Short mmCIF file of C-alpha atoms in Angstrom, two decimals:
data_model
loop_
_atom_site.label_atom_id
_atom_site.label_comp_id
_atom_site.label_asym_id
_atom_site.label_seq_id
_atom_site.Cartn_x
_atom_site.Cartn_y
_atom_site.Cartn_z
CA UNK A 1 0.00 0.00 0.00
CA UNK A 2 1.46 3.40 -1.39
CA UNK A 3 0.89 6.81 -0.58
CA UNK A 4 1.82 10.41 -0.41
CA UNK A 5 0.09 11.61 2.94
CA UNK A 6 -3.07 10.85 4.72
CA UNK A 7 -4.42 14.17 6.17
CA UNK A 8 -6.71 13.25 9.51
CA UNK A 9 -9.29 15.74 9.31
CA UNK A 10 -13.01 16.58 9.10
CA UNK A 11 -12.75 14.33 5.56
CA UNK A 12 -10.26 12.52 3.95
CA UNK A 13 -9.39 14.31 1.14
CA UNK A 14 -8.26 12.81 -2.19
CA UNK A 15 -5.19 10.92 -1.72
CA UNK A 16 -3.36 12.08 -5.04
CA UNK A 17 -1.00 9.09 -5.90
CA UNK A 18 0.62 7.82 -8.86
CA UNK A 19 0.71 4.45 -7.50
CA UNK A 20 -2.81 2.18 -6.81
CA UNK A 21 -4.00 2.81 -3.75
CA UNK A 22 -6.02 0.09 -1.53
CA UNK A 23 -7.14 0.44 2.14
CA UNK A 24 -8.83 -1.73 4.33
CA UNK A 25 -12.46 0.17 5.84
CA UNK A 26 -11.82 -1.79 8.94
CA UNK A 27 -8.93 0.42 9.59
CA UNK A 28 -10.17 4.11 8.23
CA UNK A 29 -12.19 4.78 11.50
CA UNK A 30 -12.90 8.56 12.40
CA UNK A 31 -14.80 10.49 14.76
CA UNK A 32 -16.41 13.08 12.63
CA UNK A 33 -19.38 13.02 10.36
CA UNK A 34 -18.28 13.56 6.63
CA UNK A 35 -16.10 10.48 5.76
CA UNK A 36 -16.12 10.39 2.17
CA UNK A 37 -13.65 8.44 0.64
CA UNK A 38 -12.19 8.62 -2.98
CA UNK A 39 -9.23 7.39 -4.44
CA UNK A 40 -7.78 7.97 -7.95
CA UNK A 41 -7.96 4.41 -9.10
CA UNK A 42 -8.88 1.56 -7.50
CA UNK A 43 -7.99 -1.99 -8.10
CA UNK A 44 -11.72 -3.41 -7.98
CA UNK A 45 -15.11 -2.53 -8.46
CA UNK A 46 -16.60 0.44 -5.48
CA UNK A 47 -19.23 -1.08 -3.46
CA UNK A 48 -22.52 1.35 -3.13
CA UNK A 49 -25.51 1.42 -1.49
CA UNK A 50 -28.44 1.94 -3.33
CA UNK A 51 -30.89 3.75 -0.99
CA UNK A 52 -34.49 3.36 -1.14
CA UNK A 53 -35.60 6.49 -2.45
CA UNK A 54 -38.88 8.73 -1.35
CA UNK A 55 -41.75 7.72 -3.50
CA UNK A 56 -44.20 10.49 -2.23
CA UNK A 57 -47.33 11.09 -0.45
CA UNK A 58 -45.38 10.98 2.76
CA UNK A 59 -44.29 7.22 2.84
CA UNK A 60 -41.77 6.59 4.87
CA UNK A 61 -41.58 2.73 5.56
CA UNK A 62 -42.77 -0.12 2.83
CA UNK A 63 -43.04 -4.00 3.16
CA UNK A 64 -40.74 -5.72 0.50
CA UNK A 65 -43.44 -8.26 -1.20
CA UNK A 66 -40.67 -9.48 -3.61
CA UNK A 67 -37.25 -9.59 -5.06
CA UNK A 68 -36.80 -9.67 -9.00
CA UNK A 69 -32.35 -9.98 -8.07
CA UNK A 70 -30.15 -11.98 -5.26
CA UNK A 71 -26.71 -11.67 -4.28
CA UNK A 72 -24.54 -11.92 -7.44
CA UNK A 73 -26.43 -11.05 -10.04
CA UNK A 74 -25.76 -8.48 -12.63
CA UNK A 75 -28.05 -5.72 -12.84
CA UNK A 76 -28.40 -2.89 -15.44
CA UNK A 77 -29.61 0.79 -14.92
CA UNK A 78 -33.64 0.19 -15.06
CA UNK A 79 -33.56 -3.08 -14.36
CA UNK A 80 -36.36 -4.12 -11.40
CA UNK A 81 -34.16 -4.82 -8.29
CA UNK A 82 -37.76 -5.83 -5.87
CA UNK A 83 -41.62 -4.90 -5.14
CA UNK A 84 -42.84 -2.94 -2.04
CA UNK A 85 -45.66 -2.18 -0.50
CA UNK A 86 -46.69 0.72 0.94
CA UNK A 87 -50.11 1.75 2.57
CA UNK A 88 -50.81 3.67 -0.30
CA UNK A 89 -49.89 1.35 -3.43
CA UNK A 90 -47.59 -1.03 -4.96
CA UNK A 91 -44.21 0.31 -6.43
CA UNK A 92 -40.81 -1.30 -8.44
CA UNK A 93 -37.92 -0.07 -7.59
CA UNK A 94 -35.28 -0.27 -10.17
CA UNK A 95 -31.69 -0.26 -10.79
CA UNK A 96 -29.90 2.97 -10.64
CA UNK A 97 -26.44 1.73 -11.78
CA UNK A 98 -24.98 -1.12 -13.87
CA UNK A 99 -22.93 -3.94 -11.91
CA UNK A 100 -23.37 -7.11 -9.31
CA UNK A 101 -25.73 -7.45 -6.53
CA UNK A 102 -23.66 -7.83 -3.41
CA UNK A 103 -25.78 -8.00 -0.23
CA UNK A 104 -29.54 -7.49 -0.03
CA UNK A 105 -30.52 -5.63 3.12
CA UNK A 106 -34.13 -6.85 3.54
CA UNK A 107 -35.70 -10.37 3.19
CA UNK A 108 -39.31 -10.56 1.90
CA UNK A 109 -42.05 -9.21 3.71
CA UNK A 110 -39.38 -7.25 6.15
CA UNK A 111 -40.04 -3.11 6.79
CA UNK A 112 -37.79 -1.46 4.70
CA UNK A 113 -37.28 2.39 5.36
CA UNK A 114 -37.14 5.71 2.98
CA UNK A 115 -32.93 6.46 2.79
CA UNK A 116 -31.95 3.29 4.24
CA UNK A 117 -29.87 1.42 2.17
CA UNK A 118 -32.09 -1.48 0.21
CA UNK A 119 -29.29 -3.41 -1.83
CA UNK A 120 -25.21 -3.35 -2.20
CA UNK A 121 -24.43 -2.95 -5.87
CA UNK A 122 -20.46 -3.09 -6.59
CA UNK A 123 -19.88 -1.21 -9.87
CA UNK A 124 -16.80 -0.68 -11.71
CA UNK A 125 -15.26 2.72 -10.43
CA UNK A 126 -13.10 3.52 -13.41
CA UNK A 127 -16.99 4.67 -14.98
CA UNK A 128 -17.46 6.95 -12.27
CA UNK A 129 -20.98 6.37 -11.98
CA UNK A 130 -21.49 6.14 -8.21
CA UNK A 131 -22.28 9.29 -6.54
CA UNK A 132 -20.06 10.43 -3.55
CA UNK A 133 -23.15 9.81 -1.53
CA UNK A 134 -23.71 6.39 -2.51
CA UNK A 135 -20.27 5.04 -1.09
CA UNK A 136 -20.52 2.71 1.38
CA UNK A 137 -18.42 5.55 3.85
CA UNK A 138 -21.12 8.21 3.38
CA UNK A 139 -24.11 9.14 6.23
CA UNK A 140 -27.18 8.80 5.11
CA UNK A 141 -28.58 11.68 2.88
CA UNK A 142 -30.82 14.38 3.97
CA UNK A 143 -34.43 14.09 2.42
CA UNK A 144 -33.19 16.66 0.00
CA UNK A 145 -30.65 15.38 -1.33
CA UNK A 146 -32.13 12.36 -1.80
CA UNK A 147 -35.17 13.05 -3.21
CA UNK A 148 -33.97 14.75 -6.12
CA UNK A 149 -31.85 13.65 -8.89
CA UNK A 150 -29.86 15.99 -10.89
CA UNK A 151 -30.08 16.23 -14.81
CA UNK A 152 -28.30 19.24 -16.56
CA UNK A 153 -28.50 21.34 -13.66
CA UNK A 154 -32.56 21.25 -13.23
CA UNK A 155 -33.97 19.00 -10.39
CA UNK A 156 -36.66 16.41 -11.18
CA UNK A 157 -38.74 14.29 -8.71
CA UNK A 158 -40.09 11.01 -10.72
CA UNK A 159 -40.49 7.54 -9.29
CA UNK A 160 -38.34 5.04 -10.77
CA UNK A 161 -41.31 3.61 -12.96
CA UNK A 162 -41.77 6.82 -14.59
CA UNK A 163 -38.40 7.42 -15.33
CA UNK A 164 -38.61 4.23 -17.19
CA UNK A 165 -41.25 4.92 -18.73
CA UNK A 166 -39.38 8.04 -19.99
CA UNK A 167 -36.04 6.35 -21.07
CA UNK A 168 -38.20 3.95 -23.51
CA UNK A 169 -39.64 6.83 -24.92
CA UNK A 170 -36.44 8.97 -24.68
CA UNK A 171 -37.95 11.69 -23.71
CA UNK A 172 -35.62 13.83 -20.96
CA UNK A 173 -37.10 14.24 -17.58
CA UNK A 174 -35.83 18.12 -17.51
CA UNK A 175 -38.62 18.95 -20.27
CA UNK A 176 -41.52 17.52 -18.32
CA UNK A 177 -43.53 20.05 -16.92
CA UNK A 178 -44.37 17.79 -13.13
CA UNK A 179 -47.70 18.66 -11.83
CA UNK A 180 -47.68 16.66 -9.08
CA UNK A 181 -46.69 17.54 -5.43
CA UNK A 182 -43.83 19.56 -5.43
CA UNK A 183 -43.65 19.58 -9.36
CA UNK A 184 -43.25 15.47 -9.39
CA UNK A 185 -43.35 14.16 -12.75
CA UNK A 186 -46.17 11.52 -12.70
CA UNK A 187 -47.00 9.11 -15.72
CA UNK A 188 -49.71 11.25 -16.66
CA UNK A 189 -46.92 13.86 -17.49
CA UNK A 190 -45.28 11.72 -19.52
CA UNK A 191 -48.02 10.24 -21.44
CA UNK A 192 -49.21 14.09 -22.00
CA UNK A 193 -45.56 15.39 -22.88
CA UNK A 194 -45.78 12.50 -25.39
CA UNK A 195 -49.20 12.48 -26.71
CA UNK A 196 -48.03 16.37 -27.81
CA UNK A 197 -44.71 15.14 -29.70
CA UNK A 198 -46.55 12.99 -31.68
CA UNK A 199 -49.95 14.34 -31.77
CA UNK A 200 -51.61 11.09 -30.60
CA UNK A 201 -54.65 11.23 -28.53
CA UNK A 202 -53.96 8.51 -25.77
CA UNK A 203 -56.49 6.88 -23.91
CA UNK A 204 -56.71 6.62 -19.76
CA UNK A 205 -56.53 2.52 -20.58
CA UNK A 206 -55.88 0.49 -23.44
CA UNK A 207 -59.48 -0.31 -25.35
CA UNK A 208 -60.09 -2.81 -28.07
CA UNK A 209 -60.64 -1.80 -31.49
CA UNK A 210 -64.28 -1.07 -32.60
CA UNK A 211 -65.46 -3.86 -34.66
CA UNK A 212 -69.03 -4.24 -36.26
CA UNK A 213 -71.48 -6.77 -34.60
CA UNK A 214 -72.33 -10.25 -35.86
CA UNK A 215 -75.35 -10.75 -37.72
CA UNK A 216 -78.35 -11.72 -35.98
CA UNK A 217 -77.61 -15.29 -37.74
CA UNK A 218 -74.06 -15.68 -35.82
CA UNK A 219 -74.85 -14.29 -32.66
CA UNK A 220 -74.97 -16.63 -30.05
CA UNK A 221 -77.37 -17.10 -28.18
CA UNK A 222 -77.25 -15.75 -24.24
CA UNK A 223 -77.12 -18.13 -21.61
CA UNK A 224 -80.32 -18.37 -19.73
CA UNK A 225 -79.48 -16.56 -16.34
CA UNK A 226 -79.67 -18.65 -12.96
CA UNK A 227 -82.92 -17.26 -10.96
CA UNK A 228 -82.14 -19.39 -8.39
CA UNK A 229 -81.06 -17.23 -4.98
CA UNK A 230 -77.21 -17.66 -4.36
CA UNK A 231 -75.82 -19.19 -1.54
CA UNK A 232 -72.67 -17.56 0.45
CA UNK A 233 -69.92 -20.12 -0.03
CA UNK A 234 -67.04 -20.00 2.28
CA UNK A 235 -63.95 -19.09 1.63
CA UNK A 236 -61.47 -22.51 1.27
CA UNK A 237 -58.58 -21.47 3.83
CA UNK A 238 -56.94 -24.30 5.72
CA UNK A 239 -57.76 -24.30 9.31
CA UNK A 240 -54.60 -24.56 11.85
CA UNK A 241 -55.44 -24.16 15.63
CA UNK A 242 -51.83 -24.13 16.87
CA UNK A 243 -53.45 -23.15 20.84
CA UNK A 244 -51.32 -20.19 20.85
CA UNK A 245 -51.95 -16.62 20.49
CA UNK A 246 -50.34 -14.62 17.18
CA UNK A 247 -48.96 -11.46 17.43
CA UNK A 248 -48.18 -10.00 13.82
CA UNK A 249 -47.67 -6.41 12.85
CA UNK A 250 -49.85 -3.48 10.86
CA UNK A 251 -49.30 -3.22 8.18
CA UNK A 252 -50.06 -2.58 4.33
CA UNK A 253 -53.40 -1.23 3.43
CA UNK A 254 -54.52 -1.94 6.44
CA UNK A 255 -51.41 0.70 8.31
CA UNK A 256 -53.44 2.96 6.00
CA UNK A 257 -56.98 1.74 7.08
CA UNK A 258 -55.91 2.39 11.12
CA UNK A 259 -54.67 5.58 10.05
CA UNK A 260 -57.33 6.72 7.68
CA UNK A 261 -60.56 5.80 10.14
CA UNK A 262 -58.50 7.38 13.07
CA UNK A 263 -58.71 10.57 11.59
CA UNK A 264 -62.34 10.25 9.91
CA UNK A 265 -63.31 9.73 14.11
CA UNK A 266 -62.96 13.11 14.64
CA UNK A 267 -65.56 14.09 11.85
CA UNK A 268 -69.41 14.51 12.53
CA UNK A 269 -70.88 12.27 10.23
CA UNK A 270 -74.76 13.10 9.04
CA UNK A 271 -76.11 9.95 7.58
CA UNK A 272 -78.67 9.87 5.40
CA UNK A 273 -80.88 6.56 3.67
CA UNK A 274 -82.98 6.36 0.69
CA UNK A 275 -84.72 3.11 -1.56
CA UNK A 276 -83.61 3.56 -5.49
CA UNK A 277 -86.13 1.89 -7.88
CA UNK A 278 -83.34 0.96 -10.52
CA UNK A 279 -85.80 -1.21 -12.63
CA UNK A 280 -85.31 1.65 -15.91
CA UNK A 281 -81.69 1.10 -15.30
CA UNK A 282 -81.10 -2.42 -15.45
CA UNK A 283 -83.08 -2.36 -18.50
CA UNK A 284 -80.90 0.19 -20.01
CA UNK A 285 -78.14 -1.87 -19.34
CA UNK A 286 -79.28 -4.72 -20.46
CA UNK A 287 -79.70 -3.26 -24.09
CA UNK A 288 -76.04 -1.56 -24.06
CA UNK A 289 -74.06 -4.39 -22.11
CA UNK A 290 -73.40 -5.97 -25.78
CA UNK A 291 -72.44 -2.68 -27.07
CA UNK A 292 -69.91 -2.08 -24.54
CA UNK A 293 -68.52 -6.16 -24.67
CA UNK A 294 -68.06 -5.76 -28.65
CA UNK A 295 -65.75 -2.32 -27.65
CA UNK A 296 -63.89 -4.63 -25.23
CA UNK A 297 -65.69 -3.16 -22.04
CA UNK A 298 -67.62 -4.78 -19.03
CA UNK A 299 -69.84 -2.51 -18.29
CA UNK A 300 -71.72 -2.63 -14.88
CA UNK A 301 -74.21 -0.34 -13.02
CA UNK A 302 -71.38 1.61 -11.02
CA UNK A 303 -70.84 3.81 -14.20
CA UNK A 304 -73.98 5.28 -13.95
CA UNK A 305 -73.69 5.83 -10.95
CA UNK A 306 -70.62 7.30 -10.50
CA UNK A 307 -71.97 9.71 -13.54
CA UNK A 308 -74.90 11.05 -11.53
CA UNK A 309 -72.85 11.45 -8.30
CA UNK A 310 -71.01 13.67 -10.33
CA UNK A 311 -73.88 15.79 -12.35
CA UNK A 312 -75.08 15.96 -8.37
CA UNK A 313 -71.93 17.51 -7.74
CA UNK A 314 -71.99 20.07 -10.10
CA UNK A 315 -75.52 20.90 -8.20
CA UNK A 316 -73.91 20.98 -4.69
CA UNK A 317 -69.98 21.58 -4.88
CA UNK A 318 -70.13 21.63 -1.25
CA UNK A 319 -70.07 17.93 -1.50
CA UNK A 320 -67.05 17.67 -3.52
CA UNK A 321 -64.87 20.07 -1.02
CA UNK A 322 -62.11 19.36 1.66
CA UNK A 323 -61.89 21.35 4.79
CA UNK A 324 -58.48 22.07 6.65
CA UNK A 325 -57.55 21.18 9.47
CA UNK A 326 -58.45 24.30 11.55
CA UNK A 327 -62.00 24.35 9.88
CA UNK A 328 -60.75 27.64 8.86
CA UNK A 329 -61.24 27.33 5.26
CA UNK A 330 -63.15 25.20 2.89
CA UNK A 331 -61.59 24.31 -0.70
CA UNK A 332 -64.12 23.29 -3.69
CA UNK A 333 -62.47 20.97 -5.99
CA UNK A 334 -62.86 21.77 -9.60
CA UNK A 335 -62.42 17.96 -10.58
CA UNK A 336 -64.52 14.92 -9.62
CA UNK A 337 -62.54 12.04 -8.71
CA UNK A 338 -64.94 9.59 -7.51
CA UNK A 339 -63.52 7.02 -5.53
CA UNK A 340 -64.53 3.10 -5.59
CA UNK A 341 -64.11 1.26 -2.51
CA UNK A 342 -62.54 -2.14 -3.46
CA UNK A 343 -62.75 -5.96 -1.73
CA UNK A 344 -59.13 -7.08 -2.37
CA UNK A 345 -56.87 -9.83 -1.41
CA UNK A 346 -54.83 -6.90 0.05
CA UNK A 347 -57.28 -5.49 2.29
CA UNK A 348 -59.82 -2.53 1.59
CA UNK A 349 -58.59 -0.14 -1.62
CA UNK A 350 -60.19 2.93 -2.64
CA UNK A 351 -58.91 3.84 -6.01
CA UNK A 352 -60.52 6.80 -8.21
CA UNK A 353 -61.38 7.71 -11.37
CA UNK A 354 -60.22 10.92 -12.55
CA UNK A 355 -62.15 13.89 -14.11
CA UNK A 356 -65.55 12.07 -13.98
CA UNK A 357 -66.95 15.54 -14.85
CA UNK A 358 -65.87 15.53 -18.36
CA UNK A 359 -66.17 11.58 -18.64
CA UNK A 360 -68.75 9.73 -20.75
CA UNK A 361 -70.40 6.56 -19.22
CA UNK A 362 -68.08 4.44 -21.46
CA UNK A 363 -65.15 6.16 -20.71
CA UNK A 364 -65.95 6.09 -16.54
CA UNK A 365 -66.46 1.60 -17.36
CA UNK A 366 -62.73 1.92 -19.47
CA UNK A 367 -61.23 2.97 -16.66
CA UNK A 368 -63.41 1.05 -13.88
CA UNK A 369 -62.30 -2.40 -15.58
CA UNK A 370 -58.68 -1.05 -15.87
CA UNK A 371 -58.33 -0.06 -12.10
CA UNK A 372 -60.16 -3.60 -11.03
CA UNK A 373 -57.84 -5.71 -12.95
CA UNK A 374 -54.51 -3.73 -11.64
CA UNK A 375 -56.55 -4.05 -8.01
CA UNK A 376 -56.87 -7.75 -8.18
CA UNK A 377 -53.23 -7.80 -9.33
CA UNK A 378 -52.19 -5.71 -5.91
CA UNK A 379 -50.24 -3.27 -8.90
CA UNK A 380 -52.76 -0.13 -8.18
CA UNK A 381 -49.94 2.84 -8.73
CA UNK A 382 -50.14 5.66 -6.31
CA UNK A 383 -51.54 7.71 -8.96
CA UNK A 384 -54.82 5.56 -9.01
CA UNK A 385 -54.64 5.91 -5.01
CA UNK A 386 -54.92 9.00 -4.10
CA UNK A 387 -56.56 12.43 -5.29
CA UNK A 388 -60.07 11.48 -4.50
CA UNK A 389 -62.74 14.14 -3.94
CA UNK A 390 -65.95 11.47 -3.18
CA UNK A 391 -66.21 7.94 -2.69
CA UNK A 392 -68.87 5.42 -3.64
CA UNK A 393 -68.77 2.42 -1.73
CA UNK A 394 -70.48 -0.66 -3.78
CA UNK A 395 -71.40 -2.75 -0.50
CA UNK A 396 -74.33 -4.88 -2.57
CA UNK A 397 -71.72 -6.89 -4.42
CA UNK A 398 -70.96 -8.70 -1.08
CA UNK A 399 -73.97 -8.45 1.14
CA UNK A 400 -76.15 -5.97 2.96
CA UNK A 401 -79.01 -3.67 2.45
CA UNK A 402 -77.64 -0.97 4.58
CA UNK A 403 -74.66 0.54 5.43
CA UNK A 404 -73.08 3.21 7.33
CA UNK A 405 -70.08 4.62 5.57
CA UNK A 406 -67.38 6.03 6.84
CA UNK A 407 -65.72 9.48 5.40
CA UNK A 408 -62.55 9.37 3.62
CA UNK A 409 -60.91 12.17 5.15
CA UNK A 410 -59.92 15.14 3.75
CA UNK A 411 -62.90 14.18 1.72
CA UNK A 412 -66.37 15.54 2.92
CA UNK A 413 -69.18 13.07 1.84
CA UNK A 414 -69.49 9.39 0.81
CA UNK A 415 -72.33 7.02 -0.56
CA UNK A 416 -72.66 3.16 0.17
CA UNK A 417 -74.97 1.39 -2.05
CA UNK A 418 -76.84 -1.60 -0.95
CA UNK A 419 -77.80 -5.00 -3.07
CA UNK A 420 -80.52 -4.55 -5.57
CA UNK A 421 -83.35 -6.81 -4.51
CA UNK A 422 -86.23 -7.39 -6.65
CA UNK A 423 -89.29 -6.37 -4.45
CA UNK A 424 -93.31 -5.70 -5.17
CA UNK A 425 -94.25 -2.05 -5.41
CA UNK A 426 -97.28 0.11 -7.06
CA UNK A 427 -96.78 1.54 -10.42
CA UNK A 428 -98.63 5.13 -11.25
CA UNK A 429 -101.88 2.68 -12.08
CA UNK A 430 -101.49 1.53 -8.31
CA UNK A 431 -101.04 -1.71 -9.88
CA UNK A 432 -98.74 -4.15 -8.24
CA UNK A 433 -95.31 -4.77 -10.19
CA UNK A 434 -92.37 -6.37 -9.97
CA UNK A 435 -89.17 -3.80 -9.27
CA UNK A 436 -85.75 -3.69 -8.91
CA UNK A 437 -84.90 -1.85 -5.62
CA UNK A 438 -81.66 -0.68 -4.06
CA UNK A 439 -81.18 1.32 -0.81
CA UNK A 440 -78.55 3.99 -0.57
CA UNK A 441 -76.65 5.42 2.42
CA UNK A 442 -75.23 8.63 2.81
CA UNK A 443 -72.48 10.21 5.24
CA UNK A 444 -71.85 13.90 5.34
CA UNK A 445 -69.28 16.08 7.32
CA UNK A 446 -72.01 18.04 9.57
CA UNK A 447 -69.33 20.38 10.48
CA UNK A 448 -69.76 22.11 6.59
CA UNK A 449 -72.78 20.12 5.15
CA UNK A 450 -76.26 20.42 6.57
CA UNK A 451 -79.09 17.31 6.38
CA UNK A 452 -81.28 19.40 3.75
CA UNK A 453 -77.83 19.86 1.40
CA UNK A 454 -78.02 15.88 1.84
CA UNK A 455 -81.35 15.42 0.82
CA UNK A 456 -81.08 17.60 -2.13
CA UNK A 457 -78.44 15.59 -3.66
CA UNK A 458 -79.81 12.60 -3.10
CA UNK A 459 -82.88 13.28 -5.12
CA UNK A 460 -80.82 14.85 -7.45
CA UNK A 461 -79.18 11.39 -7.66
CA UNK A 462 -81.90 9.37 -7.06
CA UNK A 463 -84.08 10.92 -9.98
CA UNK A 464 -80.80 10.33 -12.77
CA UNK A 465 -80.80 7.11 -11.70
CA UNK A 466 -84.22 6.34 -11.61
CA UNK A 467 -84.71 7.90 -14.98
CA UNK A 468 -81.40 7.52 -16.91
CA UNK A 469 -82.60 9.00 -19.99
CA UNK A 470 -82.87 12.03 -18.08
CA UNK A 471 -78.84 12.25 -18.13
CA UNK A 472 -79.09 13.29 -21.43
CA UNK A 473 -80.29 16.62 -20.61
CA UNK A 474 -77.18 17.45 -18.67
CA UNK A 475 -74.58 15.55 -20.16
CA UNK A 476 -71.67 17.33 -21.80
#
């Protein structure tokens, strides 16, 4: 081992040598903070840590679900290096450098934390890729540093997925305009940034292509439906009584759940109920169901109602507000992302659908089908997570007539719709008829919203549902 001088200071400066320099980290042990070590060549590859980085919204501790990589492996910039889970959504984390996987910090389903080192990643120094903050040597980074990256001098804040999503389309990060928090560049961005290069029009989710129907003489024929009432089945879990008590953390969506309903205790709810004769409606989607199939859509009841929730909102705004946390001021949001409440493997989701106010029925059961099959899939982005300004909770699809919902805080309002039974009632004749009836439940922050603001909407509602055709009038 060769060198000039080794100056014991606040950091070890660059040890300028024209020999190669190698030193054991066992014996480079100093009291003060900065220890940042460089050398002008090395003999091997530099070891880094690659940090987990801040993904947003406040995260700052995930689960690992999964590892794509293990110890040894060669890994490329982009590549996927695991899967967490946070108690928002689902992310990748990928590759920031190219070389071999050395140590993994975290085994699956361990609590890994934001700027804690995730993986090793030795990398061949003579490219001078690795940061002087990555080395093994350095502290850990302060959330500024770490939650920007650097490119040409401009700072961008992107999650890994959508910086991969902009190196396959090679468009540079510094030209995106971010309009998420703090000017983050979310996949929306990049999509729009892209859509205006090439003057495409892109769509929310991919859609099949519009094909002609069959004739009548190839159509087949629809399978007669089972009247007969259906039975709960239980779920198939095997049963293990072990005779001792299980301790196991919070976690997940459901570290968001105890979060989420702590907060929504503090709110006055209002609740309001109401029966919804729906028998014009299933009729009406009867008739457009194989429309919407041939276009490559399931389409279900929820997009109508998710459409009237939002011509009610255009009524009463008040419902589609957010109130601070001093009750000191009320803000109106001037889009209508109306949340779904999702049954999933991973615990209760409430993913939204953007800009329902400018949304045709078709376009609200696109992006329904699109957020269901990325729910079932546990790969619901952040993105589809959060933003919501109202929340319907379908609670028929499992069971129940009533419900009493609970508000999504900083949201205001929320609906929970009940199973659609079919039920004898009088027609205008005061005939008896069969209908189709559903019962919906309201919840309302009675700090801003009174019960007669409530009521209004809900007729509002109830009389586009009731009489879909009416929609027309107000559609735009």
């Amino acid at each position: 081992v060769c060198t000039h001088r080794v100056r014991s200071c606040s950091s070890i400066r660059v040890i300028k040598s024209k020999y190669v320099c190698v030193f054991d980290k066992s014996a480079l042990k100093f009291t003060h903070q900065q220890r940042l070590f460089r050398t002008s060549a090395v003999s091997c590859g530099q070891i880094v840590q690659f940090k987990l980085s801040d993904i947003g919204e406040g995260i700052t501790e995930v689960t690992v679900k999964e590892w794509y990589i293990k110890e040894g492996d060669s890994v490329s910039q982009f590549d996927s290096i695991c899967e967490v889970q946070s108690d928002k959504a689902s992310v990748t984390i990928t590759s920031r450098y190219d070389g071999i996987i050395r140590k993994l910090h975290y085994s699956i389903d361990d609590i890994a934390f934001v700027g804690k080192p995730l993986v090793d990643i030795e990398i061949d120094a003579s490219k001078g890729v690795a940061s002087e903050e990555d080395v093994v040597e350095t502290p850990p980074m302060s959330h500024e540093e770490h939650t920007h990256q650097e490119i040409k001098g401009h700072k961008t804040l992107a999650t890994p997925a959508v910086r991969r999503l902009a190196m396959e389309n090679n468009i540079k990060l510094s030209e995106v305009v971010g309009t998420g928090k703090d000017n983050r560049i979310l996949k929306e961005d990049i999509l729009n940034y892209l859509a205006k290069q090439t003057g495409a029009i892109l769509p929310p989710s991919p859609k099949a292509e519009i094909v002609s129907p069959l004739p009548k003489s190839e159509t087949v024929p629809a399978a007669p439906k089972d009247t007969a009432r259906k039975i709960p089945v239980p779920v198939s879990r095997p049963i293990v009584f072990s005779g001792k008590d299980k301790t196991e953390p919070v976690t997940g969506f459901q570290k968001a759940m105890v979060k989420t309903m702590s907060a929504a205790l503090k709110i006055p709810h209002f609740g309001y109920c109401d029966e919804i004769d729906l028998t014009q409606l299933v009729q009406l989607r009867e008739e457009l169901k194989p429309l919407a199939e041939i276009r490559g859509v399931k389409l279900s009841l929820m997009p109508f109602f998710i459409k009237a929730a939002s011509l009610g909102l255009l009524q009463y705004p008040i419902l589609n507000a957010s109130l601070d946390e001093n009750c000191q001021n009320v803000t109106y949001k001037a889009s209508h992302n109306i949340g779904v409440a999702m049954d999933t493997e991973q615990g209760l989701i409430v993913p939204n659908v953007k800009n329902v106010q400018v949304c045709s029925v078709f376009d609200i059961a696109a992006e329904l089908n699109r957020l269901q099959s990325l729910g079932s899939a546990g790969q619901l982005g952040t993105s589809d997570l959060t933003g919501g300004t109202f929340t319907l909770s379908n609670i028929g699809t499992i069971g129940g007539t009533y419900a009493k919902p609970v508000i999504l805080p900083p949201e205001v309002a929320i609906g929970a719709l009940g199973k659609i039974q079919v039920v004898p009632r009088f027609n205008r004749k005061g005939e008896v008829c069969k209908a189709q009836i559903m019962n919906v439940s309201w919840s309302a922050d009675h700090r801003i919203i009174d019960g007669a603001t409530v009521a209004r909407f809900s007729n509002l509602w109830k009389s586009y549902v009731e009489n879909p055709a009416s929609m027309l009038l107000d559609l735009k």
